[in-house]
Amino acid sequence: MKAVAVYPGKPNSIHLADLPMPKVGGVPDGRGVLVEVLRVGVDGTDKEINAAEYGDAPEGYDFLVTGHESFGRVLEVGPNVRDIEPGDYVVATVRRPGTSIYDQIGAYDMTTDETYFEHGINLRHGYLTERYVDDQEYIVKVPAGLKEVGVLLEPTSIAEKGIEQAYEIQRRLKVWRPERAAVVGAGTLGLLATLILRLRGMDVTTLARTQPPYLNSELVEALGAKYVSTRRTPLVEAAEEHGPWDIIFEATGVSSVVFESMEALGKNGVLVLTGISGGDNKVEVPGDRIMLGFVLGNKVAVGSVNANRTYFERGVQDMALAEAEYPGWLGRLLTHRVRGLDNYEEMIRLLTDEKGAIKVFVEVNGYL
Ligand code: BGC
Ligand code: ZN
């Protein structure tokens, strides 16, 4: 069967590869779920993998099939699979357990192992192919009512984890009642974080460079959140106007913005960092001021990567809530559709050049 793959370490090597058809019996103990891939979303990680900035092939292969944001329909299940049936819509989680104590309790997103296994990213083939088979443990059901937007579940799970981390950490305060939140970055992840924080009842300000109005600022406002262009109002100034912020969700991956966020964070606040950069930028920051604010304000900063099954399940709940509260909003994120695996060059072009793109996704099999 067809698959879109790269040769890790070789820039711009994206090509069509051939994989054997998986079988439900390929997973031991009758726990296999065979899935027909319907849609796959792509993001900056796929772009960086094609640029050979990271990613490794699975053992025994010289290529890595890309695509970690999956959405599919179950074709067949093994005899010991519970609660999943042929015809169900599903999304697979991305990371697989290693050996650390965290991996052993299902918190593989918290692994302390040096090597991590991520489908479509590192050492495991991804979902830009026709079918896959996996253990039921890693397959999350999506109600049919969400089938048009189900491909957004993986990025939603990343936002869910980051926000859940904030709540977990803030239990230190005994009575944390967050009222105001900021989201920095208005791409897919920033928009989904804005959505979740609004669903939690917060007054949200989402900040990004681009001057409004444009689709992303309209989507922010459609949630009843405020959009602020940092070209007009720098982050620290915006904090005076719209803060104090109990939580800041950072989703730009620009390191200078991270330090500005530390300064802009309110007392007892928590800063969640989710963006990354493969670069080696040096930035100059007002270190003394940031440190003073952190100590005198009892502030916390936390990094958050990946998401385990729990956050995918929470993502399903919030996506359903979103469809009830802000009908049609999630669908507006799906801005660029690529038809078929054969059009992988168009997919990379959209990821690279299409500035107005929010979510680029590939329609894999005939669909819905
Ligand atoms: C993916 C995560 C992954 C991270 C680091 C992101 O693009 O959505 O699942 O853990 O990259 O590889
Ligand atoms: Zn991703």
XYZ file of C-alpha atoms and ligand atoms in Angstrom:
381
model
C 0.000 0.000 0.000
C 0.998 3.599 -0.547
C 2.632 5.752 2.123
C 4.189 9.217 2.237
C 7.709 8.988 3.628
C 11.031 10.766 4.072
C 14.619 9.543 4.273
C 15.608 10.860 7.718
C 18.702 13.026 7.574
C 18.147 13.889 3.912
C 16.424 17.279 3.374
C 13.391 17.422 1.044
C 13.287 13.680 0.569
C 9.500 13.360 0.744
C 8.301 10.607 -1.608
C 5.811 7.782 -2.031
C 6.915 4.561 -0.358
C 5.425 1.100 -0.303
C 4.367 -0.726 2.866
C 2.842 -4.196 3.246
C -0.896 -4.226 4.080
C -1.215 -4.602 7.866
C -3.348 -7.396 9.305
C -5.414 -7.381 12.470
C -3.460 -10.436 13.648
C -0.254 -8.392 13.514
C -0.957 -7.306 17.120
C -0.595 -10.040 19.791
C -3.294 -11.421 22.121
C -6.187 -10.629 19.785
C -5.979 -6.938 20.772
C -5.421 -5.554 17.274
C -7.566 -2.847 15.700
C -7.237 -2.504 11.927
C -8.011 1.019 10.760
C -8.632 2.548 7.350
C -7.072 6.016 7.325
C -9.510 8.732 6.243
C -7.728 11.979 7.012
C -4.348 13.060 8.297
C -3.518 16.555 9.493
C -0.028 17.969 9.103
C 1.856 20.641 11.040
C 5.251 22.267 11.551
C 6.663 18.982 12.823
C 6.048 17.345 9.416
C 7.675 20.304 7.702
C 10.721 20.035 9.967
C 10.949 16.276 9.453
C 11.018 16.824 5.696
C 13.711 19.463 6.260
C 15.671 16.686 8.075
C 15.740 18.681 11.327
C 14.693 15.564 13.204
C 12.983 12.208 12.910
C 14.364 8.694 12.605
C 13.273 5.626 10.660
C 11.950 2.517 12.414
C 14.381 -0.358 12.787
C 14.823 -2.226 9.524
C 13.767 0.715 7.314
C 15.643 3.512 5.604
C 12.475 5.639 5.417
C 9.979 7.059 7.907
C 6.301 7.345 7.027
C 5.170 10.772 8.247
C 1.876 12.122 9.604
C 0.932 11.920 13.296
C -2.524 13.578 13.310
C -4.728 10.692 12.261
C -8.427 10.065 11.771
C -9.848 6.803 10.488
C -12.542 4.137 10.493
C -12.223 0.681 12.011
C -12.245 -2.183 9.495
C -11.662 -5.162 11.745
C -10.931 -5.954 15.399
C -9.206 -8.869 17.131
C -11.212 -11.282 19.341
C -10.144 -9.620 22.601
C -10.960 -6.044 21.661
C -13.621 -4.414 23.846
C -15.762 -1.352 23.053
C -14.430 -0.812 19.533
C -16.270 -2.175 16.492
C -15.877 -2.116 12.744
C -17.304 1.160 11.434
C -16.279 3.187 14.511
C -14.352 6.402 13.912
C -11.049 6.517 15.737
C -7.850 8.472 16.326
C -4.555 6.868 17.357
C -2.293 8.369 19.998
C 1.224 9.300 18.841
C 3.772 8.151 21.402
C 4.368 4.560 22.496
C 5.733 3.530 25.874
C 9.427 3.147 26.578
C 10.821 1.771 29.815
C 10.653 4.500 32.487
C 8.318 4.278 35.454
C 6.057 6.868 33.795
C 5.736 4.702 30.696
C 4.697 1.803 32.882
C 1.648 3.646 34.216
C 0.423 4.834 30.811
C 2.028 8.283 31.147
C 4.310 7.722 28.159
C 4.042 11.438 27.384
C 6.126 11.929 30.559
C 8.866 9.446 29.696
C 12.343 10.107 31.046
C 13.884 7.726 28.514
C 16.424 9.248 26.156
C 14.816 7.534 23.170
C 11.137 8.084 22.542
C 8.898 6.397 19.997
C 6.413 8.579 18.124
C 4.356 7.504 15.133
C 5.205 9.652 12.152
C 7.969 11.451 14.044
C 10.533 9.137 15.583
C 11.233 5.408 15.119
C 7.604 4.471 14.288
C 5.828 4.857 10.959
C 3.099 7.489 10.792
C -0.408 7.573 9.400
C 0.033 9.068 5.917
C -0.795 5.687 4.461
C -3.882 3.610 3.668
C -4.245 1.420 6.754
C -2.640 0.752 10.106
C -3.074 -1.748 12.910
C -2.463 -1.128 16.588
C -3.288 -2.298 20.091
C -6.679 -1.090 21.347
C -4.879 0.721 24.170
C -3.743 3.389 21.689
C -6.971 3.785 19.758
C -9.462 6.424 20.891
C -13.074 6.404 19.707
C -14.604 9.539 18.225
C -18.413 9.850 18.020
C -19.780 9.938 14.457
C -21.146 13.421 15.167
C -17.556 14.674 15.261
C -16.370 12.921 12.093
C -15.978 16.150 10.125
C -13.561 17.574 12.698
C -12.071 14.420 14.264
C -8.747 15.018 12.524
C -8.238 17.904 14.975
C -8.165 15.577 17.975
C -4.385 15.101 18.135
C -3.561 18.844 18.268
C -6.466 19.242 20.715
C -4.889 16.592 22.954
C -1.692 18.680 23.096
C -3.660 21.732 24.299
C -5.597 19.566 26.775
C -2.416 18.224 28.315
C -0.839 21.662 28.679
C -3.916 23.103 30.385
C -4.375 20.063 32.616
C -0.743 20.399 33.719
C -1.501 23.965 34.784
C -4.471 22.880 36.895
C -2.485 20.032 38.473
C 0.359 22.379 39.410
C -1.944 25.043 40.765
C -3.364 22.674 43.354
C -0.412 24.038 45.356
C -2.529 27.195 45.831
C -5.466 25.367 47.490
C -7.975 27.865 46.035
C -6.895 28.518 42.458
C -9.725 30.263 40.643
C -8.270 31.369 37.305
C -10.166 34.297 35.823
C -7.906 35.616 33.087
C -5.795 33.718 30.602
C -3.534 34.633 27.723
C -2.660 32.472 24.766
C 0.409 33.490 22.814
C 0.266 32.330 19.210
C -2.870 32.003 17.085
C -2.059 28.976 14.937
C -3.941 25.682 15.315
C -2.606 25.012 18.814
C -3.147 28.579 20.064
C -6.694 28.581 18.708
C -7.497 25.222 20.316
C -6.036 26.405 23.632
C -8.196 29.546 23.376
C -11.226 27.323 22.846
C -10.515 25.102 25.865
C -9.826 28.047 28.188
C -13.071 29.685 27.045
C -14.916 26.409 27.699
C -13.464 26.573 31.237
C -15.095 30.005 31.603
C -12.015 32.204 31.490
C -11.627 35.688 30.096
C -9.085 34.957 27.337
C -6.756 37.231 25.385
C -5.008 35.638 22.421
C -1.939 37.398 21.112
C -0.070 37.017 17.842
C 1.960 39.239 15.547
C -0.449 39.615 12.599
C -2.624 42.728 12.592
C -6.351 41.977 12.623
C -8.721 41.388 10.999
C -7.910 38.005 9.468
C -9.373 34.533 9.820
C -7.452 33.668 12.996
C -8.442 36.869 14.802
C -12.054 36.321 13.725
C -11.950 32.788 15.117
C -10.617 34.121 18.432
C -13.400 36.691 18.612
C -16.037 34.112 17.664
C -15.190 32.411 20.981
C -15.764 35.617 22.909
C -12.015 36.026 23.443
C -9.958 39.146 22.639
C -7.347 39.243 19.891
C -4.308 41.484 20.357
C -1.599 42.076 17.769
C 1.805 42.211 19.462
C 2.952 44.521 16.653
C 0.616 47.131 18.113
C 0.794 46.134 21.783
C 3.803 44.198 23.095
C 3.042 41.319 25.449
C 4.116 43.009 28.687
C 2.054 46.103 27.853
C -0.943 43.933 26.940
C -0.676 42.294 30.367
C -1.250 45.687 32.001
C -4.319 46.267 29.890
C -5.875 42.776 29.849
C -4.226 40.947 32.789
C -3.235 40.034 35.398
C -2.980 36.617 33.765
C -3.439 33.558 35.961
C -2.327 31.360 33.092
C -0.364 31.957 29.912
C -0.340 29.256 27.243
C 2.685 29.735 24.991
C 2.302 28.264 21.513
C 4.753 30.119 19.297
C 8.016 28.283 19.938
C 9.883 31.594 19.769
C 12.254 31.734 22.726
C 12.212 35.520 23.140
C 8.420 35.312 23.500
C 8.841 32.746 26.275
C 10.861 35.198 28.362
C 8.423 38.020 27.656
C 5.649 35.707 28.837
C 7.540 35.083 32.074
C 7.528 38.813 32.671
C 3.897 39.244 31.633
C 2.637 36.441 33.914
C 0.570 37.498 36.929
C 1.284 36.702 40.577
C 0.734 33.016 41.453
C 0.431 32.469 37.705
C 1.446 29.484 35.638
C 3.113 29.619 32.245
C 2.683 26.577 29.999
C 5.269 26.152 27.258
C 4.286 23.996 24.289
C 6.124 25.529 21.340
C 9.512 24.274 20.242
C 12.213 25.333 17.838
C 14.902 23.184 16.321
C 17.148 26.285 16.214
C 19.948 27.586 18.392
C 18.881 31.193 18.922
C 20.452 33.365 21.606
C 18.232 36.022 23.144
C 18.930 38.894 25.490
C 16.418 39.146 28.324
C 15.851 41.373 31.402
C 17.002 38.530 33.632
C 16.958 40.342 36.981
C 13.467 41.653 36.435
C 12.123 38.262 35.382
C 13.741 36.544 38.350
C 12.409 39.152 40.795
C 8.909 38.791 39.402
C 9.086 35.022 39.591
C 10.211 34.907 43.207
C 8.053 37.724 44.576
C 5.087 36.474 42.574
C 5.390 32.719 43.306
C 5.216 32.015 39.591
C 5.653 28.684 37.790
C 6.714 27.771 34.265
C 6.184 24.272 32.914
C 7.042 22.563 29.658
C 4.512 20.178 28.128
C 5.046 17.694 25.295
C 2.863 15.122 23.601
C -0.290 13.648 25.166
C -1.362 10.277 26.458
C -4.735 8.608 25.966
C -6.413 10.516 28.832
C -5.882 13.840 27.060
C -7.274 12.470 23.803
C -10.382 11.399 25.698
C -10.714 14.830 27.269
C -10.212 16.291 23.813
C -13.188 14.330 22.503
C -15.350 15.731 25.323
C -14.261 19.302 24.710
C -14.715 18.987 20.955
C -18.267 17.813 21.562
C -18.828 20.702 23.970
C -17.355 23.071 21.388
C -19.785 21.885 18.726
C -22.641 22.589 21.139
C -21.339 25.935 22.374
C -19.726 27.293 19.198
C -21.298 25.281 16.360
C -19.164 25.066 13.213
C -16.162 26.732 14.829
C -13.866 23.673 14.751
C -14.621 23.055 11.070
C -13.393 26.545 10.199
C -9.896 25.503 11.283
C -9.720 22.975 8.433
C -8.620 25.498 5.848
C -6.629 23.469 3.313
C -7.577 20.061 1.953
C -5.165 17.925 -0.062
C -6.816 15.183 -2.096
C -5.039 11.856 -1.868
C -1.604 10.658 -0.778
C -0.278 11.235 -4.313
C -0.461 14.977 -3.744
C 2.209 15.057 -1.032
C 4.116 17.793 -2.859
C 1.070 20.040 -2.687
C 0.854 19.203 1.019
C 4.431 20.365 1.653
C 3.889 23.449 -0.484
C 0.831 24.445 1.550
C 2.721 23.842 4.806
C 5.619 25.982 3.619
C 4.096 28.815 1.589
C 0.450 29.184 2.497
C 0.541 31.867 5.159
C -3.239 31.850 5.578
C -3.390 28.127 6.320
C -4.570 27.046 9.744
C -4.884 23.275 9.318
C -3.650 21.530 6.190
C -4.957 17.970 5.966
C -4.843 15.094 3.527
C -8.005 13.273 2.499
C -6.702 9.717 2.218
C -9.379 7.196 1.235
C -12.529 8.147 -0.713
C -13.941 9.541 2.571
C -17.178 9.757 4.531
C 3.296 16.317 18.145
C 3.507 15.661 19.490
C 4.961 15.286 19.666
C 5.840 16.509 19.439
C 7.333 16.220 19.596
C 4.257 17.461 17.962
O 4.088 17.992 16.678
O 1.975 16.793 17.998
O 2.686 14.516 19.605
O 5.188 14.737 20.937
O 5.589 17.034 18.164
O 7.798 15.262 18.698
Zn 1.979 17.848 15.957
